[in-house]
Tab-separated table of C-alpha atoms (C1' of nucleotides) in Angstrom:
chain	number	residue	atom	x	y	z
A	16	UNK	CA	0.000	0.000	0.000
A	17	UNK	CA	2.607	2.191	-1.524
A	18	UNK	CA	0.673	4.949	-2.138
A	19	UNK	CA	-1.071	5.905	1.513
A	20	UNK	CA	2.805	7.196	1.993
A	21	UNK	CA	2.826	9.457	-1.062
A	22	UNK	CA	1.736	12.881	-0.855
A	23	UNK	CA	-1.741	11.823	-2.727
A	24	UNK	CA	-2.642	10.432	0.873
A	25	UNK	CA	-1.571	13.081	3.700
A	26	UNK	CA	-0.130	12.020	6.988
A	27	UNK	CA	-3.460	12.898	8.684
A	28	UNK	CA	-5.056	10.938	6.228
A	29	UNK	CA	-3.285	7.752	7.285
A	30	UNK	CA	-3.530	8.252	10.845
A	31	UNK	CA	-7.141	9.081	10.782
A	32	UNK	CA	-7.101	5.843	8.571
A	33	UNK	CA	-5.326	3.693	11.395
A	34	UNK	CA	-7.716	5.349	14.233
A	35	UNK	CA	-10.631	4.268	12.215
A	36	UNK	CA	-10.074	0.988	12.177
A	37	UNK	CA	-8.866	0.833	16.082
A	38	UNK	CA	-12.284	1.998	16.649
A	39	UNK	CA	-13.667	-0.298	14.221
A	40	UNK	CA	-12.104	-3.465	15.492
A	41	UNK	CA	-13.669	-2.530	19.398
A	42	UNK	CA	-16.483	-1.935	18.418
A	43	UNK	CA	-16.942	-4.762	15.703
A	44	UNK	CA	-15.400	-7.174	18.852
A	45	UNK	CA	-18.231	-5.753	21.086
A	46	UNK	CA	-21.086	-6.300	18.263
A	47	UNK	CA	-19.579	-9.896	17.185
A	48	UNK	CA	-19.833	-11.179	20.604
A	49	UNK	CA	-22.697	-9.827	22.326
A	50	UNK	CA	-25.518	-11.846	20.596
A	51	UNK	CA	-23.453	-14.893	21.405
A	52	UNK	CA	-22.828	-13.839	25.192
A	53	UNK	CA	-26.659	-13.485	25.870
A	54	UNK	CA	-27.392	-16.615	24.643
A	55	UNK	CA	-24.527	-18.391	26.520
A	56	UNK	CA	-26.082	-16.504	29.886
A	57	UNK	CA	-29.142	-18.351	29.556
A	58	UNK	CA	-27.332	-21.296	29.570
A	59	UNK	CA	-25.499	-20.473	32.876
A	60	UNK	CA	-22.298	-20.087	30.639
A	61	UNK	CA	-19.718	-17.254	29.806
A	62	UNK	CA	-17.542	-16.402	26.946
A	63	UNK	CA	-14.966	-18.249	27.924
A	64	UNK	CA	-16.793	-21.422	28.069
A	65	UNK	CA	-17.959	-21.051	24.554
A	66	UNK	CA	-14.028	-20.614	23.822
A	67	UNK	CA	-13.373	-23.990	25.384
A	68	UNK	CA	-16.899	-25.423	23.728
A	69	UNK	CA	-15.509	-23.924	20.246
A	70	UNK	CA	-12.278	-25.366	20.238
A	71	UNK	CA	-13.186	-28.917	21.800
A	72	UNK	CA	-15.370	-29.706	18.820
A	73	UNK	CA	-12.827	-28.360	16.260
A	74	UNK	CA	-10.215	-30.573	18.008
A	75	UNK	CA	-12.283	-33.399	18.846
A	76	UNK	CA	-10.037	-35.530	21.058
A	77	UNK	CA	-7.194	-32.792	21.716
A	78	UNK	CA	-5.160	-33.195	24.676
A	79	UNK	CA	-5.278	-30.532	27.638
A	80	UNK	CA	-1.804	-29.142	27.147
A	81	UNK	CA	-2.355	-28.040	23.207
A	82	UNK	CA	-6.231	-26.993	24.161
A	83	UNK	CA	-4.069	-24.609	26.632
A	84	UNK	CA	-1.726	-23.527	23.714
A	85	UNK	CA	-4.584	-22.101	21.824
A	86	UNK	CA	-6.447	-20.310	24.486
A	87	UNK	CA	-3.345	-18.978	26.441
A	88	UNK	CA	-4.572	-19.099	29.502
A	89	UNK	CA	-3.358	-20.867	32.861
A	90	UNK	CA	-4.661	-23.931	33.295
A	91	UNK	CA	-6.147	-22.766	36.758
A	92	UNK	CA	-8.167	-20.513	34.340
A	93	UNK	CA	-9.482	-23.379	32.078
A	94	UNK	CA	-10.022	-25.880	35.212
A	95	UNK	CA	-13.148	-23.196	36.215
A	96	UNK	CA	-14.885	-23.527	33.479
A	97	UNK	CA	-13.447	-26.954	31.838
A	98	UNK	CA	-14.814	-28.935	35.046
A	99	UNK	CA	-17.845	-27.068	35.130
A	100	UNK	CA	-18.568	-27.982	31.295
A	101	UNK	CA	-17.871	-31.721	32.186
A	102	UNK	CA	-20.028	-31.649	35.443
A	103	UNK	CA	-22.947	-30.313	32.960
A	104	UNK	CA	-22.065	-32.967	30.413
A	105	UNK	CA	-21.227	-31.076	27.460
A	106	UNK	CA	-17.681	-31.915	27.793
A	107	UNK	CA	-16.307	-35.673	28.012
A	108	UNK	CA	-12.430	-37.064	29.274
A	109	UNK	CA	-11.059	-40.387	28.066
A	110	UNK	CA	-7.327	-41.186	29.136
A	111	UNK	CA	-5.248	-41.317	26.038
A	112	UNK	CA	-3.876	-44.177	24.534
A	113	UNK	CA	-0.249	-44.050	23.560
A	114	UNK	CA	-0.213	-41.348	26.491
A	115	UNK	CA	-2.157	-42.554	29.761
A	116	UNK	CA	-1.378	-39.335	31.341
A	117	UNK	CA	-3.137	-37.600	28.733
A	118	UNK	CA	-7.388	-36.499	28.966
A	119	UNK	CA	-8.124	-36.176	25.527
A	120	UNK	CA	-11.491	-33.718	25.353
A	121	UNK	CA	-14.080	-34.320	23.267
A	122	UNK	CA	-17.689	-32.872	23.044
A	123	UNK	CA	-21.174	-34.640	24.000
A	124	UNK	CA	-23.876	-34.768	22.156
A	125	UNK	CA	-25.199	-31.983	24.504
A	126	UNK	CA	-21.827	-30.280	24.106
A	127	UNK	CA	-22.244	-30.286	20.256
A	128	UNK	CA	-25.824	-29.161	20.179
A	129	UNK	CA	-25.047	-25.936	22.137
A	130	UNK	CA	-21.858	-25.640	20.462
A	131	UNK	CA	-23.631	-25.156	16.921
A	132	UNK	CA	-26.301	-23.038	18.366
A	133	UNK	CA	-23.923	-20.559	19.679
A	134	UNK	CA	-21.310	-20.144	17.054
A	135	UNK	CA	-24.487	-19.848	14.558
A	136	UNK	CA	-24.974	-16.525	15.649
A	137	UNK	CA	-21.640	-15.890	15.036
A	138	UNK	CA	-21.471	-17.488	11.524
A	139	UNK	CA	-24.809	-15.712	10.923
A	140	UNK	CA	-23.432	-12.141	11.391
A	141	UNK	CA	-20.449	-13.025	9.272
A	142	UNK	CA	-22.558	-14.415	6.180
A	143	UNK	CA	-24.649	-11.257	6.657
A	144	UNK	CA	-21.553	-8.786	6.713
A	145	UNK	CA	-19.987	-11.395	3.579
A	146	UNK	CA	-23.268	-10.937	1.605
A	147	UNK	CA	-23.401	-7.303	1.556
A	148	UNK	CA	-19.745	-6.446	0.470
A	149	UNK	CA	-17.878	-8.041	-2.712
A	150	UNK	CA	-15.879	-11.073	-2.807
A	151	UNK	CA	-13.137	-9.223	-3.252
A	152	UNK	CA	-13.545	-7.235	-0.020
A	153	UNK	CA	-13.854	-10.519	1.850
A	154	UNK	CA	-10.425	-11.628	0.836
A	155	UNK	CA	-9.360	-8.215	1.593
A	156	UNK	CA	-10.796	-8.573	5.437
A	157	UNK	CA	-9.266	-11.974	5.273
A	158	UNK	CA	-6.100	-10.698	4.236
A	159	UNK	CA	-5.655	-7.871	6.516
A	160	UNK	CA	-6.549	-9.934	9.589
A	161	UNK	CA	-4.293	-12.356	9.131
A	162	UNK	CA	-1.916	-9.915	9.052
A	163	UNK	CA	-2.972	-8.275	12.149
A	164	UNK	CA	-1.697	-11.890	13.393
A	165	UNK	CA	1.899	-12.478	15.689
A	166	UNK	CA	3.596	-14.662	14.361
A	167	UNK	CA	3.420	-17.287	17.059
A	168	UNK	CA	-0.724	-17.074	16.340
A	169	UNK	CA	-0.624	-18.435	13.178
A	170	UNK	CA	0.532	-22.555	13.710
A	171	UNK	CA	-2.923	-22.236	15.887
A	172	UNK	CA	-5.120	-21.225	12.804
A	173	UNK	CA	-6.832	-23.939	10.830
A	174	UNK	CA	-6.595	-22.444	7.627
A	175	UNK	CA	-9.202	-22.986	5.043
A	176	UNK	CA	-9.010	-24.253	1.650
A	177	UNK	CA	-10.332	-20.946	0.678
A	178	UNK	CA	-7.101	-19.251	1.759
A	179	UNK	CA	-5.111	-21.740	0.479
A	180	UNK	CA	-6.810	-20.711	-2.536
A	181	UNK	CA	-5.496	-17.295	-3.316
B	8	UNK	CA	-21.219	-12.237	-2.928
B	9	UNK	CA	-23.613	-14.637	-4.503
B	10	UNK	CA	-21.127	-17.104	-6.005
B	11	UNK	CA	-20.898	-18.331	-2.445
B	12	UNK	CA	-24.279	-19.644	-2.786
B	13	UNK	CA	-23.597	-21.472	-5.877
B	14	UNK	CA	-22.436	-25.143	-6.454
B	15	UNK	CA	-18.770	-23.686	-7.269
B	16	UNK	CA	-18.319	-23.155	-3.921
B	17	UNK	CA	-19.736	-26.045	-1.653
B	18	UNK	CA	-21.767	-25.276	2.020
B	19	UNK	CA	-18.303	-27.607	3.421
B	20	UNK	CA	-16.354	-24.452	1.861
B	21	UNK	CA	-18.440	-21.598	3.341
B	22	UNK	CA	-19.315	-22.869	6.616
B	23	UNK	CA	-15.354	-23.418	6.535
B	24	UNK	CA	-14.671	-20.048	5.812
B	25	UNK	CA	-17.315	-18.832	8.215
B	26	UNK	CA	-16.128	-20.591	11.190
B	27	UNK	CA	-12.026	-19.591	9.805
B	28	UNK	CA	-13.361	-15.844	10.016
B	29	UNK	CA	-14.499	-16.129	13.460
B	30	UNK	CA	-11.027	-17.143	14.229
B	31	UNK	CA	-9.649	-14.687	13.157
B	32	UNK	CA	-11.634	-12.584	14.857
B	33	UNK	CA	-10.436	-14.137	18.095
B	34	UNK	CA	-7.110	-14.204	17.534
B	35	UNK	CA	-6.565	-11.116	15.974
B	36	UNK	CA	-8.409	-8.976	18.684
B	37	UNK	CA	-6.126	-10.899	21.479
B	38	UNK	CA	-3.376	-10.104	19.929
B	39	UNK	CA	-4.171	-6.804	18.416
B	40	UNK	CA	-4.996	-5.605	22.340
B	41	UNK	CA	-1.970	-7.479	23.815
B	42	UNK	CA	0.746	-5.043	23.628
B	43	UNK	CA	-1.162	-2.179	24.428
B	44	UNK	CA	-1.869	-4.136	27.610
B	45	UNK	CA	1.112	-4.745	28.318
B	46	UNK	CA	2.487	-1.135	28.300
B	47	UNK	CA	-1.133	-0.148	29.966
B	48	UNK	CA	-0.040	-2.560	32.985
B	49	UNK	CA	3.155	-1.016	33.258
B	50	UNK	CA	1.315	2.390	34.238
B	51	UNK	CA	-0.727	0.491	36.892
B	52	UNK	CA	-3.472	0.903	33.934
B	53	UNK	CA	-5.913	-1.643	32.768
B	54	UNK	CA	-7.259	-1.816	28.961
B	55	UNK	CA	-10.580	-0.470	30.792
B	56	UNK	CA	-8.908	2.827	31.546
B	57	UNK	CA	-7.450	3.051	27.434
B	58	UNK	CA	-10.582	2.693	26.289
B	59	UNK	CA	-11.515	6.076	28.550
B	60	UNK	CA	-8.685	7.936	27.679
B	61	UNK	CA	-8.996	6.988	23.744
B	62	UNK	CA	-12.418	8.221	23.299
B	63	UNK	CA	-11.863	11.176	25.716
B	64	UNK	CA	-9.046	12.246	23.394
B	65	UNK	CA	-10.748	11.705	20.421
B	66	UNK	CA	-13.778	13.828	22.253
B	67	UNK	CA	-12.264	17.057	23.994
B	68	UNK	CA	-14.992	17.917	25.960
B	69	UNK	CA	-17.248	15.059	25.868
B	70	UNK	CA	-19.661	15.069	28.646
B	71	UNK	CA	-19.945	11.722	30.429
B	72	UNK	CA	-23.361	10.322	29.577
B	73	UNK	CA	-21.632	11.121	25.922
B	74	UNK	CA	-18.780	8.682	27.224
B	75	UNK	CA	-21.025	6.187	28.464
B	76	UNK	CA	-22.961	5.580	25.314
B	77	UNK	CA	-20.040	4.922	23.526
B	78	UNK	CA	-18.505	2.765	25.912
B	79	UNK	CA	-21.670	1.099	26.298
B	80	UNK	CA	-21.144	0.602	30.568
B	81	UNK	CA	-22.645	1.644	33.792
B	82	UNK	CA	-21.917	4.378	34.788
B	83	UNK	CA	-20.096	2.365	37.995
B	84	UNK	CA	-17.744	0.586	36.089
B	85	UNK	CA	-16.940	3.989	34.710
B	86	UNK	CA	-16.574	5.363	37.568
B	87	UNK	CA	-14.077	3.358	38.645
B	88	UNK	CA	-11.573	3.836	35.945
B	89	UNK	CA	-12.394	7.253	35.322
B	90	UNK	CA	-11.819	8.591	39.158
B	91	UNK	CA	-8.554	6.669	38.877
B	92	UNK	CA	-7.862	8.560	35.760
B	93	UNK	CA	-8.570	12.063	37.265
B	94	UNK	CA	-6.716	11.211	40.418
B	95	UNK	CA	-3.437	10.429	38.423
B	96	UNK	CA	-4.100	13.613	36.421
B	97	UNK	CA	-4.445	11.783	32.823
B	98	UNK	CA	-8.239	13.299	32.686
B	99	UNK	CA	-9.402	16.607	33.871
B	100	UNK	CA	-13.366	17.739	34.285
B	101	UNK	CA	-14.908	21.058	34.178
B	102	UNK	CA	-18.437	22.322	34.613
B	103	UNK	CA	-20.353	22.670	31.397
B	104	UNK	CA	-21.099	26.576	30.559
B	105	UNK	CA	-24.893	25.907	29.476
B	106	UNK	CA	-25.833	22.727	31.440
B	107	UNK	CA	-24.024	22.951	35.293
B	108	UNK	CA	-24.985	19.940	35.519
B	109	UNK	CA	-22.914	18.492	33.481
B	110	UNK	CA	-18.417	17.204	33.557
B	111	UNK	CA	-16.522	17.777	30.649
B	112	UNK	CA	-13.904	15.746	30.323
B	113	UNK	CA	-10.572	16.134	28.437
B	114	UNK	CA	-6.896	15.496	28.561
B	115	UNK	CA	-4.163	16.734	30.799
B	116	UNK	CA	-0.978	16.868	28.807
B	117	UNK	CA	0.266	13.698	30.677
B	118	UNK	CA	-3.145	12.221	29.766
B	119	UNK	CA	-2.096	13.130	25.780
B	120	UNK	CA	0.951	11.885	25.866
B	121	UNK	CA	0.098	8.227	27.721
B	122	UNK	CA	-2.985	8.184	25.030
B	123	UNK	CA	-0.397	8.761	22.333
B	124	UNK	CA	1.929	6.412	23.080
B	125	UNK	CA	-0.265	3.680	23.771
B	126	UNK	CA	-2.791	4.329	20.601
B	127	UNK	CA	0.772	4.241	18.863
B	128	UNK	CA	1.526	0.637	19.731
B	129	UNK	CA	-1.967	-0.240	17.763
B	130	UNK	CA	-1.805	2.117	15.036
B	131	UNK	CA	1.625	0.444	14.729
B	132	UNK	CA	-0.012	-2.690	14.095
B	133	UNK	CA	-2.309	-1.535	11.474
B	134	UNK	CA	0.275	0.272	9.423
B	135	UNK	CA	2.456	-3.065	9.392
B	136	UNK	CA	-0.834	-5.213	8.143
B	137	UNK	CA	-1.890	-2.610	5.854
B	138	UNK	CA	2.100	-1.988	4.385
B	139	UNK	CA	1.810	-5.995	3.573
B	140	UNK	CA	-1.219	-5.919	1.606
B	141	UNK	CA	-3.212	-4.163	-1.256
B	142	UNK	CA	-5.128	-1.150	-0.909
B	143	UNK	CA	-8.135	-3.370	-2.316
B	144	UNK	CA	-7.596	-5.504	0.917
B	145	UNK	CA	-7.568	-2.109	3.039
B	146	UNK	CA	-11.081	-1.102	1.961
B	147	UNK	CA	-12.555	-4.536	2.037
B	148	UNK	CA	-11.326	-5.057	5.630
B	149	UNK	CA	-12.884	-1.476	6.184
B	150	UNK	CA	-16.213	-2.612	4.668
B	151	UNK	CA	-16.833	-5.777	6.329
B	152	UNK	CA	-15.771	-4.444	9.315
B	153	UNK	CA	-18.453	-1.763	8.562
B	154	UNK	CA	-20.856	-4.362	7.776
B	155	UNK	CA	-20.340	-6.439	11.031
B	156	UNK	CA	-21.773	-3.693	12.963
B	157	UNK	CA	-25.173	-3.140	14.915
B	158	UNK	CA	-27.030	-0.488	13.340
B	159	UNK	CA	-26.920	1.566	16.623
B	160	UNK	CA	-23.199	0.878	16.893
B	161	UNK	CA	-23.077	2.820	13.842
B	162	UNK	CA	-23.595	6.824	15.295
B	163	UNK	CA	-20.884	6.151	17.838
B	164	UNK	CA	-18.280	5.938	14.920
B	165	UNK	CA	-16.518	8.972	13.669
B	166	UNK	CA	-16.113	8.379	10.306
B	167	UNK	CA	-12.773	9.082	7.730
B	168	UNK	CA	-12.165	10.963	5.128
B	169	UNK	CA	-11.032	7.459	3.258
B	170	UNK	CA	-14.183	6.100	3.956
B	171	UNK	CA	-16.609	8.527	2.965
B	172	UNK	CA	-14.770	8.610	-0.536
B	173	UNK	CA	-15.607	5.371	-1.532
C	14	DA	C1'	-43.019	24.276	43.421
C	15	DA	C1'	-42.495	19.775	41.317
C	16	DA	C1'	-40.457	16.675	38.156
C	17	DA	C1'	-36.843	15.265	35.373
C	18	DT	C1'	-31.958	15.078	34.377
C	19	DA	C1'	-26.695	14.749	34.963
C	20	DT	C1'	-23.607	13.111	37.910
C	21	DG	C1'	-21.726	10.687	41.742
C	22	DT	C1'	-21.529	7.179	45.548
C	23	DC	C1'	-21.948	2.904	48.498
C	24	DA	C1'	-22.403	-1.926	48.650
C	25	DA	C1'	-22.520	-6.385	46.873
C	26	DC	C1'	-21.865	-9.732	43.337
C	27	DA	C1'	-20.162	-12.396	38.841
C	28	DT	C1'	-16.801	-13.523	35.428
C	29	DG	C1'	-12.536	-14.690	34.025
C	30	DG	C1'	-7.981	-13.641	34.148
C	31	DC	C1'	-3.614	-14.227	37.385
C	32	DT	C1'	0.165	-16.263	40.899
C	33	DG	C1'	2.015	-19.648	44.112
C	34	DA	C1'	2.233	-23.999	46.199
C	35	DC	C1'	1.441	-28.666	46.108
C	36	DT	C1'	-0.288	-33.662	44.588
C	37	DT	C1'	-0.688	-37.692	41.642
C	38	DA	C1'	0.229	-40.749	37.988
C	39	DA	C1'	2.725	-41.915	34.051
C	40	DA	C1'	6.562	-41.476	30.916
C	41	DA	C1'	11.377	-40.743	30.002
C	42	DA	C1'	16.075	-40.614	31.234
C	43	DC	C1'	19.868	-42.210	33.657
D	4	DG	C1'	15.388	-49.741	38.596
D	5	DT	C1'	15.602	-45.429	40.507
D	6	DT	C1'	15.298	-40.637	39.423
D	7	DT	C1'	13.519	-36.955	36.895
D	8	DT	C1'	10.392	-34.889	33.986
D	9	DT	C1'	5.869	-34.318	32.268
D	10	DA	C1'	0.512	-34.062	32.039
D	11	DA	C1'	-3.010	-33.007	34.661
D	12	DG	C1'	-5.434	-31.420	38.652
D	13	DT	C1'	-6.313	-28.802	43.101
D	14	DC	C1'	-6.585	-25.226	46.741
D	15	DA	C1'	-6.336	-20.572	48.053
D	16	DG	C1'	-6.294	-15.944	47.173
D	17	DC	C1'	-5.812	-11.713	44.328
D	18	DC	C1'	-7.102	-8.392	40.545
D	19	DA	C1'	-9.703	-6.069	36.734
D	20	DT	C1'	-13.853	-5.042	34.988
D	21	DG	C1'	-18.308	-5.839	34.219
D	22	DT	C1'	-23.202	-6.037	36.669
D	23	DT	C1'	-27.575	-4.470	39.910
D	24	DG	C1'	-29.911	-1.764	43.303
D	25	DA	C1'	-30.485	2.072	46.180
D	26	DC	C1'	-29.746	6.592	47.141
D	27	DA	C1'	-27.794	11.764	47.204
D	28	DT	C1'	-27.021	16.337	45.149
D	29	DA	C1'	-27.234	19.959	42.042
D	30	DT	C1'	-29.383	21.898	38.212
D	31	DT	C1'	-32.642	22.323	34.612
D	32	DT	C1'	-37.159	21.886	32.876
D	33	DT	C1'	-42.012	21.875	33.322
DNA sequence: AAAATATGTCAACATGGCTGACTTAAAAAC
DNA sequence: GTTTTTAAGTCAGCCATGTTGACATATTTT
């Protein structure tokens, strides 16, 4: 983006560029996760056990140590809510196999049930945003947050075929 | 973005791409607030008290029911923050001229210069994503970022220059 | 004069992070 | 085969930041 630095695009113009979007990525957060936070109250639940509920059933089976890894939190953090989704059965252990130390996580029928009805209204305000700009500004919002991204973030994306696409 | 709805791309490939946007979203908001947290923490400052001293800056003057529709809180979680602020001498109140009533708030030059330098550390991180991509990318992360928003989150945003000209 | 508004305050509670210290069982290293 | 490391869990307490409810004060509006 050569061209923000020329004179065509003043310096005022790029910072009031880069403010924008600081105010646009709070207050996106704050709409992308408030439909999703009501419905996990109703439930008894908080974001972060939606975190724990979202990752589970992407990693069906995933160990405790790498389920840490992607949250980054302590694992006196996770305990709170990780026991409390496996005393309310939407969360089951097994000991591993290879590894008997090991609880590998995986998602109850419950677990997947709420898990699809909460990250629905997530998906729902994405398709929604996605159907009312161009493809091409998708890949553009795609592009620029993965750039947004430290580099130690990225092993812990799944990325799509869609981005291995382009 | 209607091809998405066609049998080119599959409902595997856009409930893939859904689920890979939000994320993104989750990982780019941690780390896009880390840093700042970080530097906030070495003040004895909390991402809470940022958020107060961002929108204060951007809004010399603002009265606080103002503040508080923006930051979308009680006005006892503000409170908090915001005393703390005024105590330190980063904020700085004075009766409104036509309504008595009412605190203006703005900031004392130390108040400026901690808002600078911590606003830098994310601006910083937009001008590095935004230097590694096309400007096409810049206004279609603008635009769905736009078009992830509630309606009444719109009013609250000051819109650019940049923006308007598309 | 009465009602509404802008602001502030006290108290209590919930969520979800954190640190530190310690246990248990299993795997790995010696 | 004993020691050390690792995976997981637990207890206790602290902190930041959100919430509700109740109430006070000054000022403006009706």
């Amino acid at each position: 983006m050569a061209d923000l630095k020329t004179p065509h695009h003043p310096l005022f113009l790029r910072e009031e560029e880069l403010r924008y979007s600081i105010e646009l990525m709070f207050f996106a957060y704050r709409d992308f996760t408030a439909e999703a936070d009501t419905m996990l109250a109703s439930c008894g639940l908080g974001r972060a056990h939606h975190r724990v509920i979202y990752f589970v059933g992407r990693n069906p089976g995933i160990n405790v140590s790498d389920l840490l890894a992607i949250l980054n939190i302590t694992k006196q953090s996770l305990s709170r809510v990780l026991s409390h989704l496996i005393t309310d059965d939407y969360i089951c252990q097994e000991q591993g196999t290879t590894d008997k130390r090991q609880r590998l996580l995986s998602l109850t029928d419950k677990g997947k049930t709420l898990e699809h009805d909460v990250t629905m209204i997530q998906r729902r305000r994405f398709a929604q945003a996605f159907k009312s700009v161009s493809t091409n500004d998708v890949t553009g919002f795609i592009s620029v947050m993965e750039a947004m991204l430290d580099d130690k973030t990225l092993p812990l994306l799944r990325r799509t075929p869609m981005t291995r696409m382009k």
